[in-house]
Amino acid sequence: MPKIGMEPVRRRALIDATISAIGERGSLDVTMSEIAGRAGVSSALAHHYFGAKDELLFATMRHILAELNTDTRRAFGLAITPRQRVSAVVAVSFSDDQFQPQIIAAWLAFYVEAQKSSDLRRLLRIYARRLHSNLMSGLTGILPKTQADRVAEATAALIDGLYIRRALKDGVPDAQTAIALVEDYLETKLNGRSLP
């Protein structure tokens, strides 16, 4: 059996530690030393793998996006109809792997930091385009393109808004309720009724 090098293991440990530290602190105001300690490596080794803290934060956000993309692709593999594709996007957004306190706190912190960091802003734009595209992949099979575009935009805003409310520990407390809210909106729009 081939040996797995320590570098990928340590890099992943540092990313996991970053998510944990941000989740606990609720901001990106964490040090490389704190992250390294959580990962069980020296601060020097953390700097060796990632250079500056900004590079580690960028790698962490890329990791979160990659995990979300992998989960969505897996869910799409099980979806047969366009409507099931839309529901798959919603379900993945609020899955146990994604809708957990540390990941939610990391998203909120990254949104705040993206106002100052062009690299993080670029990653968040990629996320927004991908979410929109994934929703459109199902919605265009159900609605005319203009309507599908509006429903995709509103659905993405609902998903992001529910993450923000959860990060602030306000509003929707659990994933099932969040999914139900988004699905209620979708059912209303897909059945041709307008919201009151």
JSON list of C-alpha atoms in Angstrom, two decimals:
[
{"chain": "A", "resi": 1, "resn": "MET", "atom": "CA", "xyz": [0.00, 0.00, 0.00]},
{"chain": "A", "resi": 2, "resn": "PRO", "atom": "CA", "xyz": [1.51, 3.38, -0.98]},
{"chain": "A", "resi": 3, "resn": "LYS", "atom": "CA", "xyz": [2.38, 5.83, 1.75]},
{"chain": "A", "resi": 4, "resn": "ILE", "atom": "CA", "xyz": [0.53, 9.11, 1.86]},
{"chain": "A", "resi": 5, "resn": "GLY", "atom": "CA", "xyz": [2.92, 12.00, 2.29]},
{"chain": "A", "resi": 6, "resn": "MET", "atom": "CA", "xyz": [2.60, 14.13, 5.40]},
{"chain": "A", "resi": 7, "resn": "GLU", "atom": "CA", "xyz": [2.25, 17.37, 3.46]},
{"chain": "A", "resi": 8, "resn": "PRO", "atom": "CA", "xyz": [-1.38, 16.80, 2.28]},
{"chain": "A", "resi": 9, "resn": "VAL", "atom": "CA", "xyz": [-2.32, 15.52, 5.75]},
{"chain": "A", "resi": 10, "resn": "ARG", "atom": "CA", "xyz": [-0.79, 18.54, 7.48]},
{"chain": "A", "resi": 11, "resn": "ARG", "atom": "CA", "xyz": [-2.22, 21.00, 4.96]},
{"chain": "A", "resi": 12, "resn": "ARG", "atom": "CA", "xyz": [-5.68, 19.50, 5.53]},
{"chain": "A", "resi": 13, "resn": "ALA", "atom": "CA", "xyz": [-5.17, 19.61, 9.30]},
{"chain": "A", "resi": 14, "resn": "LEU", "atom": "CA", "xyz": [-4.32, 23.31, 9.04]},
{"chain": "A", "resi": 15, "resn": "ILE", "atom": "CA", "xyz": [-7.41, 23.99, 6.92]},
{"chain": "A", "resi": 16, "resn": "ASP", "atom": "CA", "xyz": [-9.62, 22.08, 9.38]},
{"chain": "A", "resi": 17, "resn": "ALA", "atom": "CA", "xyz": [-8.02, 23.99, 12.26]},
{"chain": "A", "resi": 18, "resn": "THR", "atom": "CA", "xyz": [-8.68, 27.28, 10.45]},
{"chain": "A", "resi": 19, "resn": "ILE", "atom": "CA", "xyz": [-12.37, 26.41, 10.06]},
{"chain": "A", "resi": 20, "resn": "SER", "atom": "CA", "xyz": [-12.53, 25.40, 13.72]},
{"chain": "A", "resi": 21, "resn": "ALA", "atom": "CA", "xyz": [-10.79, 28.58, 14.93]},
{"chain": "A", "resi": 22, "resn": "ILE", "atom": "CA", "xyz": [-12.95, 30.86, 12.77]},
{"chain": "A", "resi": 23, "resn": "GLY", "atom": "CA", "xyz": [-16.07, 28.99, 13.88]},
{"chain": "A", "resi": 24, "resn": "GLU", "atom": "CA", "xyz": [-15.19, 29.39, 17.54]},
{"chain": "A", "resi": 25, "resn": "ARG", "atom": "CA", "xyz": [-14.12, 33.02, 17.25]},
{"chain": "A", "resi": 26, "resn": "GLY", "atom": "CA", "xyz": [-16.81, 34.01, 14.73]},
{"chain": "A", "resi": 27, "resn": "SER", "atom": "CA", "xyz": [-14.29, 36.07, 12.76]},
{"chain": "A", "resi": 28, "resn": "LEU", "atom": "CA", "xyz": [-11.06, 35.82, 10.83]},
{"chain": "A", "resi": 29, "resn": "ASP", "atom": "CA", "xyz": [-9.26, 37.38, 13.78]},
{"chain": "A", "resi": 30, "resn": "VAL", "atom": "CA", "xyz": [-7.20, 34.26, 14.45]},
{"chain": "A", "resi": 31, "resn": "THR", "atom": "CA", "xyz": [-3.42, 33.91, 14.37]},
{"chain": "A", "resi": 32, "resn": "MET", "atom": "CA", "xyz": [-1.28, 31.42, 12.47]},
{"chain": "A", "resi": 33, "resn": "SER", "atom": "CA", "xyz": [0.10, 30.34, 15.84]},
{"chain": "A", "resi": 34, "resn": "GLU", "atom": "CA", "xyz": [-3.40, 29.58, 17.15]},
{"chain": "A", "resi": 35, "resn": "ILE", "atom": "CA", "xyz": [-4.29, 27.67, 13.98]},
{"chain": "A", "resi": 36, "resn": "ALA", "atom": "CA", "xyz": [-1.01, 25.73, 14.05]},
{"chain": "A", "resi": 37, "resn": "GLY", "atom": "CA", "xyz": [-1.59, 24.78, 17.68]},
{"chain": "A", "resi": 38, "resn": "ARG", "atom": "CA", "xyz": [-5.04, 23.43, 16.86]},
{"chain": "A", "resi": 39, "resn": "ALA", "atom": "CA", "xyz": [-3.56, 21.45, 13.98]},
{"chain": "A", "resi": 40, "resn": "GLY", "atom": "CA", "xyz": [-0.79, 20.04, 16.16]},
{"chain": "A", "resi": 41, "resn": "VAL", "atom": "CA", "xyz": [2.02, 21.54, 14.11]},
{"chain": "A", "resi": 42, "resn": "SER", "atom": "CA", "xyz": [4.51, 24.33, 14.71]},
{"chain": "A", "resi": 43, "resn": "SER", "atom": "CA", "xyz": [3.81, 27.87, 13.60]},
{"chain": "A", "resi": 44, "resn": "ALA", "atom": "CA", "xyz": [6.92, 27.65, 11.39]},
{"chain": "A", "resi": 45, "resn": "LEU", "atom": "CA", "xyz": [5.49, 24.60, 9.60]},
{"chain": "A", "resi": 46, "resn": "ALA", "atom": "CA", "xyz": [2.17, 26.40, 9.04]},
{"chain": "A", "resi": 47, "resn": "HIS", "atom": "CA", "xyz": [4.08, 29.29, 7.47]},
{"chain": "A", "resi": 48, "resn": "HIS", "atom": "CA", "xyz": [6.11, 26.81, 5.40]},
{"chain": "A", "resi": 49, "resn": "TYR", "atom": "CA", "xyz": [2.95, 25.29, 3.88]},
{"chain": "A", "resi": 50, "resn": "PHE", "atom": "CA", "xyz": [0.93, 28.46, 3.42]},
{"chain": "A", "resi": 51, "resn": "GLY", "atom": "CA", "xyz": [3.20, 31.47, 3.79]},
{"chain": "A", "resi": 52, "resn": "ALA", "atom": "CA", "xyz": [1.04, 34.22, 5.25]},
{"chain": "A", "resi": 53, "resn": "LYS", "atom": "CA", "xyz": [-2.29, 33.85, 7.04]},
{"chain": "A", "resi": 54, "resn": "ASP", "atom": "CA", "xyz": [-4.09, 35.33, 4.02]},
{"chain": "A", "resi": 55, "resn": "GLU", "atom": "CA", "xyz": [-2.89, 32.40, 1.91]},
{"chain": "A", "resi": 56, "resn": "LEU", "atom": "CA", "xyz": [-4.21, 29.93, 4.49]},
{"chain": "A", "resi": 57, "resn": "LEU", "atom": "CA", "xyz": [-7.57, 31.73, 4.61]},
{"chain": "A", "resi": 58, "resn": "PHE", "atom": "CA", "xyz": [-7.74, 31.64, 0.81]},
{"chain": "A", "resi": 59, "resn": "ALA", "atom": "CA", "xyz": [-6.91, 27.90, 0.79]},
{"chain": "A", "resi": 60, "resn": "THR", "atom": "CA", "xyz": [-9.58, 27.33, 3.45]},
{"chain": "A", "resi": 61, "resn": "MET", "atom": "CA", "xyz": [-12.25, 29.10, 1.41]},
{"chain": "A", "resi": 62, "resn": "ARG", "atom": "CA", "xyz": [-11.21, 27.15, -1.70]},
{"chain": "A", "resi": 63, "resn": "HIS", "atom": "CA", "xyz": [-11.51, 23.94, 0.31]},
{"chain": "A", "resi": 64, "resn": "ILE", "atom": "CA", "xyz": [-15.02, 24.82, 1.51]},
{"chain": "A", "resi": 65, "resn": "LEU", "atom": "CA", "xyz": [-16.07, 25.63, -2.08]},
{"chain": "A", "resi": 66, "resn": "ALA", "atom": "CA", "xyz": [-14.53, 22.40, -3.40]},
{"chain": "A", "resi": 67, "resn": "GLU", "atom": "CA", "xyz": [-16.38, 20.33, -0.80]},
{"chain": "A", "resi": 68, "resn": "LEU", "atom": "CA", "xyz": [-19.66, 22.07, -1.67]},
{"chain": "A", "resi": 69, "resn": "ASN", "atom": "CA", "xyz": [-19.06, 21.45, -5.38]},
{"chain": "A", "resi": 70, "resn": "THR", "atom": "CA", "xyz": [-18.25, 17.76, -4.80]},
{"chain": "A", "resi": 71, "resn": "ASP", "atom": "CA", "xyz": [-21.39, 17.29, -2.70]},
{"chain": "A", "resi": 72, "resn": "THR", "atom": "CA", "xyz": [-23.52, 19.02, -5.35]},
{"chain": "A", "resi": 73, "resn": "ARG", "atom": "CA", "xyz": [-22.10, 16.89, -8.18]},
{"chain": "A", "resi": 74, "resn": "ARG", "atom": "CA", "xyz": [-22.80, 13.75, -6.14]},
{"chain": "A", "resi": 75, "resn": "ALA", "atom": "CA", "xyz": [-26.40, 14.87, -5.52]},
{"chain": "A", "resi": 76, "resn": "PHE", "atom": "CA", "xyz": [-26.87, 15.69, -9.22]},
{"chain": "A", "resi": 77, "resn": "GLY", "atom": "CA", "xyz": [-25.91, 12.11, -10.00]},
{"chain": "A", "resi": 78, "resn": "LEU", "atom": "CA", "xyz": [-29.04, 10.97, -8.14]},
{"chain": "A", "resi": 79, "resn": "ALA", "atom": "CA", "xyz": [-31.39, 13.60, -9.59]},
{"chain": "A", "resi": 80, "resn": "ILE", "atom": "CA", "xyz": [-33.49, 12.44, -12.53]},
{"chain": "A", "resi": 81, "resn": "THR", "atom": "CA", "xyz": [-35.84, 15.34, -13.22]},
{"chain": "A", "resi": 82, "resn": "PRO", "atom": "CA", "xyz": [-35.15, 19.09, -13.47]},
{"chain": "A", "resi": 83, "resn": "ARG", "atom": "CA", "xyz": [-37.14, 19.64, -10.27]},
{"chain": "A", "resi": 84, "resn": "GLN", "atom": "CA", "xyz": [-35.00, 17.06, -8.45]},
{"chain": "A", "resi": 85, "resn": "ARG", "atom": "CA", "xyz": [-31.88, 18.95, -9.58]},
{"chain": "A", "resi": 86, "resn": "VAL", "atom": "CA", "xyz": [-33.20, 22.14, -7.97]},
{"chain": "A", "resi": 87, "resn": "SER", "atom": "CA", "xyz": [-34.06, 20.31, -4.76]},
{"chain": "A", "resi": 88, "resn": "ALA", "atom": "CA", "xyz": [-30.62, 18.68, -4.78]},
{"chain": "A", "resi": 89, "resn": "VAL", "atom": "CA", "xyz": [-28.97, 22.12, -4.72]},
{"chain": "A", "resi": 90, "resn": "VAL", "atom": "CA", "xyz": [-31.15, 23.17, -1.79]},
{"chain": "A", "resi": 91, "resn": "ALA", "atom": "CA", "xyz": [-30.59, 19.91, 0.11]},
{"chain": "A", "resi": 92, "resn": "VAL", "atom": "CA", "xyz": [-26.81, 20.07, -0.32]},
{"chain": "A", "resi": 93, "resn": "SER", "atom": "CA", "xyz": [-26.73, 23.70, 0.84]},
{"chain": "A", "resi": 94, "resn": "PHE", "atom": "CA", "xyz": [-28.28, 22.64, 4.13]},
{"chain": "A", "resi": 95, "resn": "SER", "atom": "CA", "xyz": [-26.72, 19.18, 4.44]},
{"chain": "A", "resi": 96, "resn": "ASP", "atom": "CA", "xyz": [-24.99, 18.05, 7.63]},
{"chain": "A", "resi": 97, "resn": "ASP", "atom": "CA", "xyz": [-21.60, 18.54, 5.96]},
{"chain": "A", "resi": 98, "resn": "GLN", "atom": "CA", "xyz": [-22.35, 22.12, 4.90]},
{"chain": "A", "resi": 99, "resn": "PHE", "atom": "CA", "xyz": [-24.82, 23.59, 7.41]},
{"chain": "A", "resi": 100, "resn": "GLN", "atom": "CA", "xyz": [-22.76, 23.12, 10.55]},
{"chain": "A", "resi": 101, "resn": "PRO", "atom": "CA", "xyz": [-21.86, 25.95, 12.94]},
{"chain": "A", "resi": 102, "resn": "GLN", "atom": "CA", "xyz": [-18.16, 26.14, 12.05]},
{"chain": "A", "resi": 103, "resn": "ILE", "atom": "CA", "xyz": [-18.76, 26.21, 8.29]},
{"chain": "A", "resi": 104, "resn": "ILE", "atom": "CA", "xyz": [-21.57, 28.76, 8.69]},
{"chain": "A", "resi": 105, "resn": "ALA", "atom": "CA", "xyz": [-19.33, 31.01, 10.81]},
{"chain": "A", "resi": 106, "resn": "ALA", "atom": "CA", "xyz": [-16.55, 30.66, 8.22]},
{"chain": "A", "resi": 107, "resn": "TRP", "atom": "CA", "xyz": [-18.92, 31.73, 5.41]},
{"chain": "A", "resi": 108, "resn": "LEU", "atom": "CA", "xyz": [-20.01, 34.81, 7.33]},
{"chain": "A", "resi": 109, "resn": "ALA", "atom": "CA", "xyz": [-16.42, 35.74, 8.17]},
{"chain": "A", "resi": 110, "resn": "PHE", "atom": "CA", "xyz": [-15.37, 35.28, 4.56]},
{"chain": "A", "resi": 111, "resn": "TYR", "atom": "CA", "xyz": [-18.23, 37.47, 3.33]},
{"chain": "A", "resi": 112, "resn": "VAL", "atom": "CA", "xyz": [-17.08, 40.23, 5.67]},
{"chain": "A", "resi": 113, "resn": "GLU", "atom": "CA", "xyz": [-13.41, 39.86, 4.73]},
{"chain": "A", "resi": 114, "resn": "ALA", "atom": "CA", "xyz": [-14.24, 39.77, 0.99]},
{"chain": "A", "resi": 115, "resn": "GLN", "atom": "CA", "xyz": [-15.08, 43.46, 1.23]},
{"chain": "A", "resi": 116, "resn": "LYS", "atom": "CA", "xyz": [-11.34, 44.07, 1.80]},
{"chain": "A", "resi": 117, "resn": "SER", "atom": "CA", "xyz": [-9.76, 41.13, -0.04]},
{"chain": "A", "resi": 118, "resn": "SER", "atom": "CA", "xyz": [-10.04, 40.93, -3.82]},
{"chain": "A", "resi": 119, "resn": "ASP", "atom": "CA", "xyz": [-8.95, 37.25, -3.72]},
{"chain": "A", "resi": 120, "resn": "LEU", "atom": "CA", "xyz": [-11.76, 36.27, -1.35]},
{"chain": "A", "resi": 121, "resn": "ARG", "atom": "CA", "xyz": [-14.22, 38.44, -3.29]},
{"chain": "A", "resi": 122, "resn": "ARG", "atom": "CA", "xyz": [-13.26, 36.54, -6.44]},
{"chain": "A", "resi": 123, "resn": "LEU", "atom": "CA", "xyz": [-13.91, 33.20, -4.71]},
{"chain": "A", "resi": 124, "resn": "LEU", "atom": "CA", "xyz": [-17.29, 34.39, -3.48]},
{"chain": "A", "resi": 125, "resn": "ARG", "atom": "CA", "xyz": [-18.18, 35.47, -7.02]},
{"chain": "A", "resi": 126, "resn": "ILE", "atom": "CA", "xyz": [-17.25, 31.99, -8.23]},
{"chain": "A", "resi": 127, "resn": "TYR", "atom": "CA", "xyz": [-19.51, 30.51, -5.54]},
{"chain": "A", "resi": 128, "resn": "ALA", "atom": "CA", "xyz": [-22.40, 32.82, -6.51]},
{"chain": "A", "resi": 129, "resn": "ARG", "atom": "CA", "xyz": [-22.06, 32.02, -10.23]},
{"chain": "A", "resi": 130, "resn": "ARG", "atom": "CA", "xyz": [-21.84, 28.29, -9.52]},
{"chain": "A", "resi": 131, "resn": "LEU", "atom": "CA", "xyz": [-24.90, 28.35, -7.24]},
{"chain": "A", "resi": 132, "resn": "HIS", "atom": "CA", "xyz": [-26.86, 30.28, -9.86]},
{"chain": "A", "resi": 133, "resn": "SER", "atom": "CA", "xyz": [-25.74, 27.91, -12.62]},
{"chain": "A", "resi": 134, "resn": "ASN", "atom": "CA", "xyz": [-26.60, 24.82, -10.57]},
{"chain": "A", "resi": 135, "resn": "LEU", "atom": "CA", "xyz": [-30.08, 26.17, -9.85]},
{"chain": "A", "resi": 136, "resn": "MET", "atom": "CA", "xyz": [-30.57, 27.14, -13.50]},
{"chain": "A", "resi": 137, "resn": "SER", "atom": "CA", "xyz": [-29.62, 23.62, -14.60]},
{"chain": "A", "resi": 138, "resn": "GLY", "atom": "CA", "xyz": [-32.94, 22.46, -13.18]},
{"chain": "A", "resi": 139, "resn": "LEU", "atom": "CA", "xyz": [-35.07, 25.58, -13.42]},
{"chain": "A", "resi": 140, "resn": "THR", "atom": "CA", "xyz": [-34.62, 26.05, -17.18]},
{"chain": "A", "resi": 141, "resn": "GLY", "atom": "CA", "xyz": [-36.27, 22.67, -17.65]},
{"chain": "A", "resi": 142, "resn": "ILE", "atom": "CA", "xyz": [-39.34, 23.95, -15.80]},
{"chain": "A", "resi": 143, "resn": "LEU", "atom": "CA", "xyz": [-39.64, 27.69, -16.49]},
{"chain": "A", "resi": 144, "resn": "PRO", "atom": "CA", "xyz": [-38.90, 30.10, -19.32]},
{"chain": "A", "resi": 145, "resn": "LYS", "atom": "CA", "xyz": [-35.32, 31.40, -19.03]},
{"chain": "A", "resi": 146, "resn": "THR", "atom": "CA", "xyz": [-36.23, 34.88, -17.74]},
{"chain": "A", "resi": 147, "resn": "GLN", "atom": "CA", "xyz": [-38.44, 33.47, -15.00]},
{"chain": "A", "resi": 148, "resn": "ALA", "atom": "CA", "xyz": [-35.92, 30.73, -14.21]},
{"chain": "A", "resi": 149, "resn": "ASP", "atom": "CA", "xyz": [-33.22, 33.40, -13.82]},
{"chain": "A", "resi": 150, "resn": "ARG", "atom": "CA", "xyz": [-35.36, 35.37, -11.33]},
{"chain": "A", "resi": 151, "resn": "VAL", "atom": "CA", "xyz": [-36.29, 32.27, -9.33]},
{"chain": "A", "resi": 152, "resn": "ALA", "atom": "CA", "xyz": [-32.63, 31.15, -9.24]},
{"chain": "A", "resi": 153, "resn": "GLU", "atom": "CA", "xyz": [-31.55, 34.58, -8.00]},
{"chain": "A", "resi": 154, "resn": "ALA", "atom": "CA", "xyz": [-34.22, 34.64, -5.28]},
{"chain": "A", "resi": 155, "resn": "THR", "atom": "CA", "xyz": [-33.48, 31.05, -4.24]},
{"chain": "A", "resi": 156, "resn": "ALA", "atom": "CA", "xyz": [-29.76, 31.82, -3.93]},
{"chain": "A", "resi": 157, "resn": "ALA", "atom": "CA", "xyz": [-30.60, 34.91, -1.85]},
{"chain": "A", "resi": 158, "resn": "LEU", "atom": "CA", "xyz": [-32.79, 32.78, 0.43]},
{"chain": "A", "resi": 159, "resn": "ILE", "atom": "CA", "xyz": [-30.00, 30.24, 0.91]},
{"chain": "A", "resi": 160, "resn": "ASP", "atom": "CA", "xyz": [-27.42, 32.93, 1.67]},
{"chain": "A", "resi": 161, "resn": "GLY", "atom": "CA", "xyz": [-29.85, 34.79, 3.93]},
{"chain": "A", "resi": 162, "resn": "LEU", "atom": "CA", "xyz": [-30.61, 31.67, 5.95]},
{"chain": "A", "resi": 163, "resn": "TYR", "atom": "CA", "xyz": [-26.88, 31.12, 6.43]},
{"chain": "A", "resi": 164, "resn": "ILE", "atom": "CA", "xyz": [-26.49, 34.69, 7.70]},
{"chain": "A", "resi": 165, "resn": "ARG", "atom": "CA", "xyz": [-29.45, 34.37, 10.06]},
{"chain": "A", "resi": 166, "resn": "ARG", "atom": "CA", "xyz": [-28.07, 31.09, 11.39]},
{"chain": "A", "resi": 167, "resn": "ALA", "atom": "CA", "xyz": [-24.59, 32.59, 11.82]},
{"chain": "A", "resi": 168, "resn": "LEU", "atom": "CA", "xyz": [-26.13, 35.38, 13.86]},
{"chain": "A", "resi": 169, "resn": "LYS", "atom": "CA", "xyz": [-28.10, 32.74, 15.78]},
{"chain": "A", "resi": 170, "resn": "ASP", "atom": "CA", "xyz": [-31.33, 34.40, 14.75]},
{"chain": "A", "resi": 171, "resn": "GLY", "atom": "CA", "xyz": [-34.26, 32.95, 12.89]},
{"chain": "A", "resi": 172, "resn": "VAL", "atom": "CA", "xyz": [-34.19, 29.47, 11.42]},
{"chain": "A", "resi": 173, "resn": "PRO", "atom": "CA", "xyz": [-32.45, 27.13, 13.86]},
{"chain": "A", "resi": 174, "resn": "ASP", "atom": "CA", "xyz": [-32.13, 23.96, 11.83]},
{"chain": "A", "resi": 175, "resn": "ALA", "atom": "CA", "xyz": [-31.50, 22.61, 8.35]},
{"chain": "A", "resi": 176, "resn": "GLN", "atom": "CA", "xyz": [-34.87, 20.92, 7.88]},
{"chain": "A", "resi": 177, "resn": "THR", "atom": "CA", "xyz": [-36.74, 24.16, 8.56]},
{"chain": "A", "resi": 178, "resn": "ALA", "atom": "CA", "xyz": [-34.40, 26.03, 6.20]},
{"chain": "A", "resi": 179, "resn": "ILE", "atom": "CA", "xyz": [-34.98, 23.46, 3.44]},
{"chain": "A", "resi": 180, "resn": "ALA", "atom": "CA", "xyz": [-38.74, 23.65, 3.99]},
{"chain": "A", "resi": 181, "resn": "LEU", "atom": "CA", "xyz": [-38.71, 27.45, 3.68]},
{"chain": "A", "resi": 182, "resn": "VAL", "atom": "CA", "xyz": [-36.78, 27.38, 0.41]},
{"chain": "A", "resi": 183, "resn": "GLU", "atom": "CA", "xyz": [-38.87, 24.53, -0.98]},
{"chain": "A", "resi": 184, "resn": "ASP", "atom": "CA", "xyz": [-42.09, 26.38, -0.07]},
{"chain": "A", "resi": 185, "resn": "TYR", "atom": "CA", "xyz": [-40.87, 29.37, -2.05]},
{"chain": "A", "resi": 186, "resn": "LEU", "atom": "CA", "xyz": [-39.95, 27.15, -5.00]},
{"chain": "A", "resi": 187, "resn": "GLU", "atom": "CA", "xyz": [-43.29, 25.36, -4.98]},
{"chain": "A", "resi": 188, "resn": "THR", "atom": "CA", "xyz": [-45.09, 28.69, -5.00]},
{"chain": "A", "resi": 189, "resn": "LYS", "atom": "CA", "xyz": [-43.07, 29.96, -7.96]},
{"chain": "A", "resi": 190, "resn": "LEU", "atom": "CA", "xyz": [-43.09, 26.71, -9.91]},
{"chain": "A", "resi": 191, "resn": "ASN", "atom": "CA", "xyz": [-46.84, 26.28, -9.58]},
{"chain": "A", "resi": 192, "resn": "GLY", "atom": "CA", "xyz": [-47.41, 29.69, -11.17]},
{"chain": "A", "resi": 193, "resn": "ARG", "atom": "CA", "xyz": [-48.67, 31.46, -8.06]},
{"chain": "A", "resi": 194, "resn": "SER", "atom": "CA", "xyz": [-47.13, 34.65, -6.84]},
{"chain": "A", "resi": 195, "resn": "LEU", "atom": "CA", "xyz": [-46.13, 35.19, -3.26]},
{"chain": "A", "resi": 196, "resn": "PRO", "atom": "CA", "xyz": [-48.42, 37.44, -1.23]}
]
